[in-house]
Amino acid sequence: MTFATTDLCDEFEQEISVLDPIFQSFGGQTRFSGRVATLKLFEDNSLVRELLGEDGQGRVLVVDGGGSRRCALVGDMLGELAVKNGWTGLVIDGCVRDSAALARLPLGVRALAAYPRKSVKLGTGQKQLDIRITGCAITPGHWLYADADGIVVSPRQLV
């Protein structure tokens, strides 16, 4: 699938939301898209592992990690799990680690920064609910498109 977020913004301006340009690219895929699955959590990646262990069916996992920069929510092992289970991308409002290994995976990964400390694992958080990241409403089942120019969210499939 080929698309450009710039073209999507031009053609569907009234239908889409654009995340603020605060995310860095860490995965081996710069361009990715898919239906959204959501998590809301804080410094605990237990639910990230749980959801990435399911069949991704070409979806994109969007994690509202509260913008924390005190630990990583995804590393190489979870990246490999995502690829194995058919996820196309991850957008993390938080940090990742093992960035060199993530860059070798055929997976889109956007996050705020790389940070070496791992998260706690207490099983806290919420799945599949409406979240807000950088003021952008993201709903499970919506579509996310990401490329080198940014990240766009739409209530329907655009391409």
PDB file of C-alpha atoms in Angstrom:
ATOM      1  CA  MET A   1       0.000   0.000   0.000  1.00  0.00           C
ATOM      2  CA  THR A   2       1.396   3.369  -0.973  1.00  0.00           C
ATOM      3  CA  PHE A   3       0.153   6.679   0.370  1.00  0.00           C
ATOM      4  CA  ALA A   4       1.525   9.991   1.520  1.00  0.00           C
ATOM      5  CA  THR A   5       0.168  11.667   4.626  1.00  0.00           C
ATOM      6  CA  THR A   6       0.555  14.994   2.831  1.00  0.00           C
ATOM      7  CA  ASP A   7      -1.834  13.810   0.124  1.00  0.00           C
ATOM      8  CA  LEU A   8      -4.262  12.457   2.726  1.00  0.00           C
ATOM      9  CA  CYS A   9      -4.248  15.846   4.465  1.00  0.00           C
ATOM     10  CA  ASP A  10      -4.913  17.633   1.181  1.00  0.00           C
ATOM     11  CA  GLU A  11      -7.707  15.320   0.059  1.00  0.00           C
ATOM     12  CA  PHE A  12      -9.431  14.547   3.368  1.00  0.00           C
ATOM     13  CA  GLU A  13      -8.696  17.678   5.408  1.00  0.00           C
ATOM     14  CA  GLN A  14     -12.133  17.792   7.070  1.00  0.00           C
ATOM     15  CA  GLU A  15     -12.184  14.076   7.958  1.00  0.00           C
ATOM     16  CA  ILE A  16      -8.790  13.526   9.559  1.00  0.00           C
ATOM     17  CA  SER A  17      -6.784  14.429  12.630  1.00  0.00           C
ATOM     18  CA  VAL A  18      -3.022  14.894  12.613  1.00  0.00           C
ATOM     19  CA  LEU A  19      -0.857  14.092  15.628  1.00  0.00           C
ATOM     20  CA  ASP A  20       1.607  16.772  16.680  1.00  0.00           C
ATOM     21  CA  PRO A  21       5.115  16.220  15.276  1.00  0.00           C
ATOM     22  CA  ILE A  22       6.701  14.972  18.496  1.00  0.00           C
ATOM     23  CA  PHE A  23       7.251  11.329  17.561  1.00  0.00           C
ATOM     24  CA  GLN A  24      10.539   9.862  16.397  1.00  0.00           C
ATOM     25  CA  SER A  25      10.756   6.855  14.099  1.00  0.00           C
ATOM     26  CA  PHE A  26      12.418   3.772  15.576  1.00  0.00           C
ATOM     27  CA  GLY A  27      11.161   0.860  13.469  1.00  0.00           C
ATOM     28  CA  GLY A  28      12.423  -0.553  10.210  1.00  0.00           C
ATOM     29  CA  GLN A  29       9.288   0.650   8.386  1.00  0.00           C
ATOM     30  CA  THR A  30       8.858   4.384   7.935  1.00  0.00           C
ATOM     31  CA  ARG A  31       5.450   4.065   6.260  1.00  0.00           C
ATOM     32  CA  PHE A  32       2.735   1.980   7.891  1.00  0.00           C
ATOM     33  CA  SER A  33      -1.012   1.970   8.331  1.00  0.00           C
ATOM     34  CA  GLY A  34      -3.832  -0.070   9.766  1.00  0.00           C
ATOM     35  CA  ARG A  35      -6.869  -0.210  11.980  1.00  0.00           C
ATOM     36  CA  VAL A  36      -6.227   1.133  15.468  1.00  0.00           C
ATOM     37  CA  ALA A  37      -6.161  -0.792  18.734  1.00  0.00           C
ATOM     38  CA  THR A  38      -5.627   1.311  21.871  1.00  0.00           C
ATOM     39  CA  LEU A  39      -4.154   1.031  25.345  1.00  0.00           C
ATOM     40  CA  LYS A  40      -3.989   3.550  28.173  1.00  0.00           C
ATOM     41  CA  LEU A  41      -1.385   2.892  30.849  1.00  0.00           C
ATOM     42  CA  PHE A  42       1.422   4.485  32.815  1.00  0.00           C
ATOM     43  CA  GLU A  43       4.902   3.004  33.144  1.00  0.00           C
ATOM     44  CA  ASP A  44       3.536  -0.566  33.034  1.00  0.00           C
ATOM     45  CA  ASN A  45       3.805  -2.501  29.772  1.00  0.00           C
ATOM     46  CA  SER A  46       1.960  -5.664  30.856  1.00  0.00           C
ATOM     47  CA  LEU A  47      -1.004  -4.921  28.584  1.00  0.00           C
ATOM     48  CA  VAL A  48       1.325  -4.070  25.680  1.00  0.00           C
ATOM     49  CA  ARG A  49       2.759  -7.588  25.847  1.00  0.00           C
ATOM     50  CA  GLU A  50      -0.719  -9.080  26.209  1.00  0.00           C
ATOM     51  CA  LEU A  51      -2.181  -7.265  23.204  1.00  0.00           C
ATOM     52  CA  LEU A  52       0.859  -7.798  20.952  1.00  0.00           C
ATOM     53  CA  GLY A  53       0.566 -11.509  21.773  1.00  0.00           C
ATOM     54  CA  GLU A  54      -2.774 -11.537  19.926  1.00  0.00           C
ATOM     55  CA  ASP A  55      -3.266 -11.762  16.165  1.00  0.00           C
ATOM     56  CA  GLY A  56      -2.568  -8.227  14.957  1.00  0.00           C
ATOM     57  CA  GLN A  57      -4.435  -8.660  11.661  1.00  0.00           C
ATOM     58  CA  GLY A  58      -2.492  -5.722  10.166  1.00  0.00           C
ATOM     59  CA  ARG A  59      -3.503  -3.356  12.971  1.00  0.00           C
ATOM     60  CA  VAL A  60      -1.590  -0.505  14.599  1.00  0.00           C
ATOM     61  CA  LEU A  61      -1.299  -0.381  18.374  1.00  0.00           C
ATOM     62  CA  VAL A  62      -1.555   3.138  19.809  1.00  0.00           C
ATOM     63  CA  VAL A  63      -0.455   3.422  23.435  1.00  0.00           C
ATOM     64  CA  ASP A  64      -1.308   6.399  25.615  1.00  0.00           C
ATOM     65  CA  GLY A  65       1.612   6.077  27.999  1.00  0.00           C
ATOM     66  CA  GLY A  66       0.996   9.470  29.526  1.00  0.00           C
ATOM     67  CA  GLY A  67       4.074  10.868  27.801  1.00  0.00           C
ATOM     68  CA  SER A  68       6.351   9.337  30.435  1.00  0.00           C
ATOM     69  CA  ARG A  69      10.065   9.456  29.716  1.00  0.00           C
ATOM     70  CA  ARG A  70      11.052   7.506  32.850  1.00  0.00           C
ATOM     71  CA  CYS A  71      10.912   4.005  31.325  1.00  0.00           C
ATOM     72  CA  ALA A  72      10.445   2.193  28.017  1.00  0.00           C
ATOM     73  CA  LEU A  73       7.131   0.559  27.141  1.00  0.00           C
ATOM     74  CA  VAL A  74       8.434  -1.413  24.120  1.00  0.00           C
ATOM     75  CA  GLY A  75      11.765  -3.054  23.361  1.00  0.00           C
ATOM     76  CA  ASP A  76      13.152  -5.558  20.897  1.00  0.00           C
ATOM     77  CA  MET A  77      11.306  -8.571  22.345  1.00  0.00           C
ATOM     78  CA  LEU A  78       7.904  -6.887  22.091  1.00  0.00           C
ATOM     79  CA  GLY A  79       8.812  -5.594  18.632  1.00  0.00           C
ATOM     80  CA  GLU A  80       9.593  -9.142  17.523  1.00  0.00           C
ATOM     81  CA  LEU A  81       6.319 -10.348  19.062  1.00  0.00           C
ATOM     82  CA  ALA A  82       4.424  -7.662  17.132  1.00  0.00           C
ATOM     83  CA  VAL A  83       6.011  -8.729  13.837  1.00  0.00           C
ATOM     84  CA  LYS A  84       5.379 -12.425  14.549  1.00  0.00           C
ATOM     85  CA  ASN A  85       1.694 -11.738  15.213  1.00  0.00           C
ATOM     86  CA  GLY A  86       1.006  -9.499  12.211  1.00  0.00           C
ATOM     87  CA  TRP A  87       0.952  -5.982  13.690  1.00  0.00           C
ATOM     88  CA  THR A  88       2.037  -3.301  11.191  1.00  0.00           C
ATOM     89  CA  GLY A  89       2.972  -0.558  13.602  1.00  0.00           C
ATOM     90  CA  LEU A  90       3.166   0.911  17.080  1.00  0.00           C
ATOM     91  CA  VAL A  91       2.656   4.503  18.177  1.00  0.00           C
ATOM     92  CA  ILE A  92       3.819   4.990  21.748  1.00  0.00           C
ATOM     93  CA  ASP A  93       3.176   8.161  23.750  1.00  0.00           C
ATOM     94  CA  GLY A  94       6.188   7.198  25.815  1.00  0.00           C
ATOM     95  CA  CYS A  95       9.607   5.622  25.232  1.00  0.00           C
ATOM     96  CA  VAL A  96      11.105   2.550  23.607  1.00  0.00           C
ATOM     97  CA  ARG A  97      14.410   0.785  24.177  1.00  0.00           C
ATOM     98  CA  ASP A  98      16.636  -1.527  22.125  1.00  0.00           C
ATOM     99  CA  SER A  99      16.335   1.043  19.359  1.00  0.00           C
ATOM    100  CA  ALA A 100      19.042  -0.509  17.144  1.00  0.00           C
ATOM    101  CA  ALA A 101      17.185  -3.846  17.170  1.00  0.00           C
ATOM    102  CA  LEU A 102      13.812  -2.167  16.543  1.00  0.00           C
ATOM    103  CA  ALA A 103      15.295  -0.432  13.497  1.00  0.00           C
ATOM    104  CA  ARG A 104      15.996  -3.838  11.924  1.00  0.00           C
ATOM    105  CA  LEU A 105      12.399  -5.069  12.265  1.00  0.00           C
ATOM    106  CA  PRO A 106       9.801  -4.816   9.466  1.00  0.00           C
ATOM    107  CA  LEU A 107       7.574  -2.794  11.781  1.00  0.00           C
ATOM    108  CA  GLY A 108       6.627   0.859  12.072  1.00  0.00           C
ATOM    109  CA  VAL A 109       7.499   2.227  15.503  1.00  0.00           C
ATOM    110  CA  ARG A 110       6.941   5.824  16.621  1.00  0.00           C
ATOM    111  CA  ALA A 111       7.709   6.987  20.141  1.00  0.00           C
ATOM    112  CA  LEU A 112       8.806  10.085  22.005  1.00  0.00           C
ATOM    113  CA  ALA A 113      12.357   8.900  22.711  1.00  0.00           C
ATOM    114  CA  ALA A 114      14.619   5.956  23.445  1.00  0.00           C
ATOM    115  CA  TYR A 115      15.335   5.233  27.102  1.00  0.00           C
ATOM    116  CA  PRO A 116      17.139   2.182  28.533  1.00  0.00           C
ATOM    117  CA  ARG A 117      15.109   1.530  31.714  1.00  0.00           C
ATOM    118  CA  LYS A 118      12.333  -1.084  31.464  1.00  0.00           C
ATOM    119  CA  SER A 119       8.816  -0.577  32.782  1.00  0.00           C
ATOM    120  CA  VAL A 120       7.148  -2.261  35.721  1.00  0.00           C
ATOM    121  CA  LYS A 121       4.816  -5.206  35.148  1.00  0.00           C
ATOM    122  CA  LEU A 122       1.829  -4.890  37.453  1.00  0.00           C
ATOM    123  CA  GLY A 123      -0.965  -5.611  34.977  1.00  0.00           C
ATOM    124  CA  THR A 124      -2.418  -2.113  35.204  1.00  0.00           C
ATOM    125  CA  GLY A 125      -3.996  -0.102  32.400  1.00  0.00           C
ATOM    126  CA  GLN A 126      -7.022  -0.157  30.124  1.00  0.00           C
ATOM    127  CA  LYS A 127      -7.655  -1.696  26.704  1.00  0.00           C
ATOM    128  CA  GLN A 128      -9.661  -0.594  23.691  1.00  0.00           C
ATOM    129  CA  LEU A 129     -10.947   2.788  24.834  1.00  0.00           C
ATOM    130  CA  ASP A 130     -10.964   6.236  23.290  1.00  0.00           C
ATOM    131  CA  ILE A 131      -7.709   8.051  24.051  1.00  0.00           C
ATOM    132  CA  ARG A 132      -6.201  11.475  23.352  1.00  0.00           C
ATOM    133  CA  ILE A 133      -2.613  11.951  22.262  1.00  0.00           C
ATOM    134  CA  THR A 134      -1.317  15.450  21.501  1.00  0.00           C
ATOM    135  CA  GLY A 135      -4.918  16.622  21.564  1.00  0.00           C
ATOM    136  CA  CYS A 136      -5.904  14.142  18.857  1.00  0.00           C
ATOM    137  CA  ALA A 137      -8.810  11.800  19.621  1.00  0.00           C
ATOM    138  CA  ILE A 138      -8.016   8.184  18.741  1.00  0.00           C
ATOM    139  CA  THR A 139     -10.745   5.558  18.784  1.00  0.00           C
ATOM    140  CA  PRO A 140     -10.332   1.788  18.461  1.00  0.00           C
ATOM    141  CA  GLY A 141     -11.274   0.764  14.931  1.00  0.00           C
ATOM    142  CA  HIS A 142     -10.248   4.072  13.358  1.00  0.00           C
ATOM    143  CA  TRP A 143      -7.451   4.052  10.772  1.00  0.00           C
ATOM    144  CA  LEU A 144      -3.927   5.354  11.266  1.00  0.00           C
ATOM    145  CA  TYR A 145      -1.498   6.314   8.490  1.00  0.00           C
ATOM    146  CA  ALA A 146       2.136   7.185   9.211  1.00  0.00           C
ATOM    147  CA  ASP A 147       5.071   8.138   6.999  1.00  0.00           C
ATOM    148  CA  ALA A 148       8.127  10.382   7.180  1.00  0.00           C
ATOM    149  CA  ASP A 149       5.912  13.494   7.220  1.00  0.00           C
ATOM    150  CA  GLY A 150       3.633  12.580  10.107  1.00  0.00           C
ATOM    151  CA  ILE A 151       0.799  10.564  11.572  1.00  0.00           C
ATOM    152  CA  VAL A 152      -2.821  10.918  10.422  1.00  0.00           C
ATOM    153  CA  VAL A 153      -5.943   9.345  11.974  1.00  0.00           C
ATOM    154  CA  SER A 154      -9.269   8.857  10.231  1.00  0.00           C
ATOM    155  CA  PRO A 155     -12.586   7.308  11.269  1.00  0.00           C
ATOM    156  CA  ARG A 156     -12.614   5.357   7.996  1.00  0.00           C
ATOM    157  CA  GLN A 157     -10.182   3.665   5.666  1.00  0.00           C
ATOM    158  CA  LEU A 158      -8.844   6.227   3.177  1.00  0.00           C
ATOM    159  CA  VAL A 159      -6.687   4.094   0.850  1.00  0.00           C
TER     160      VAL A 159
END
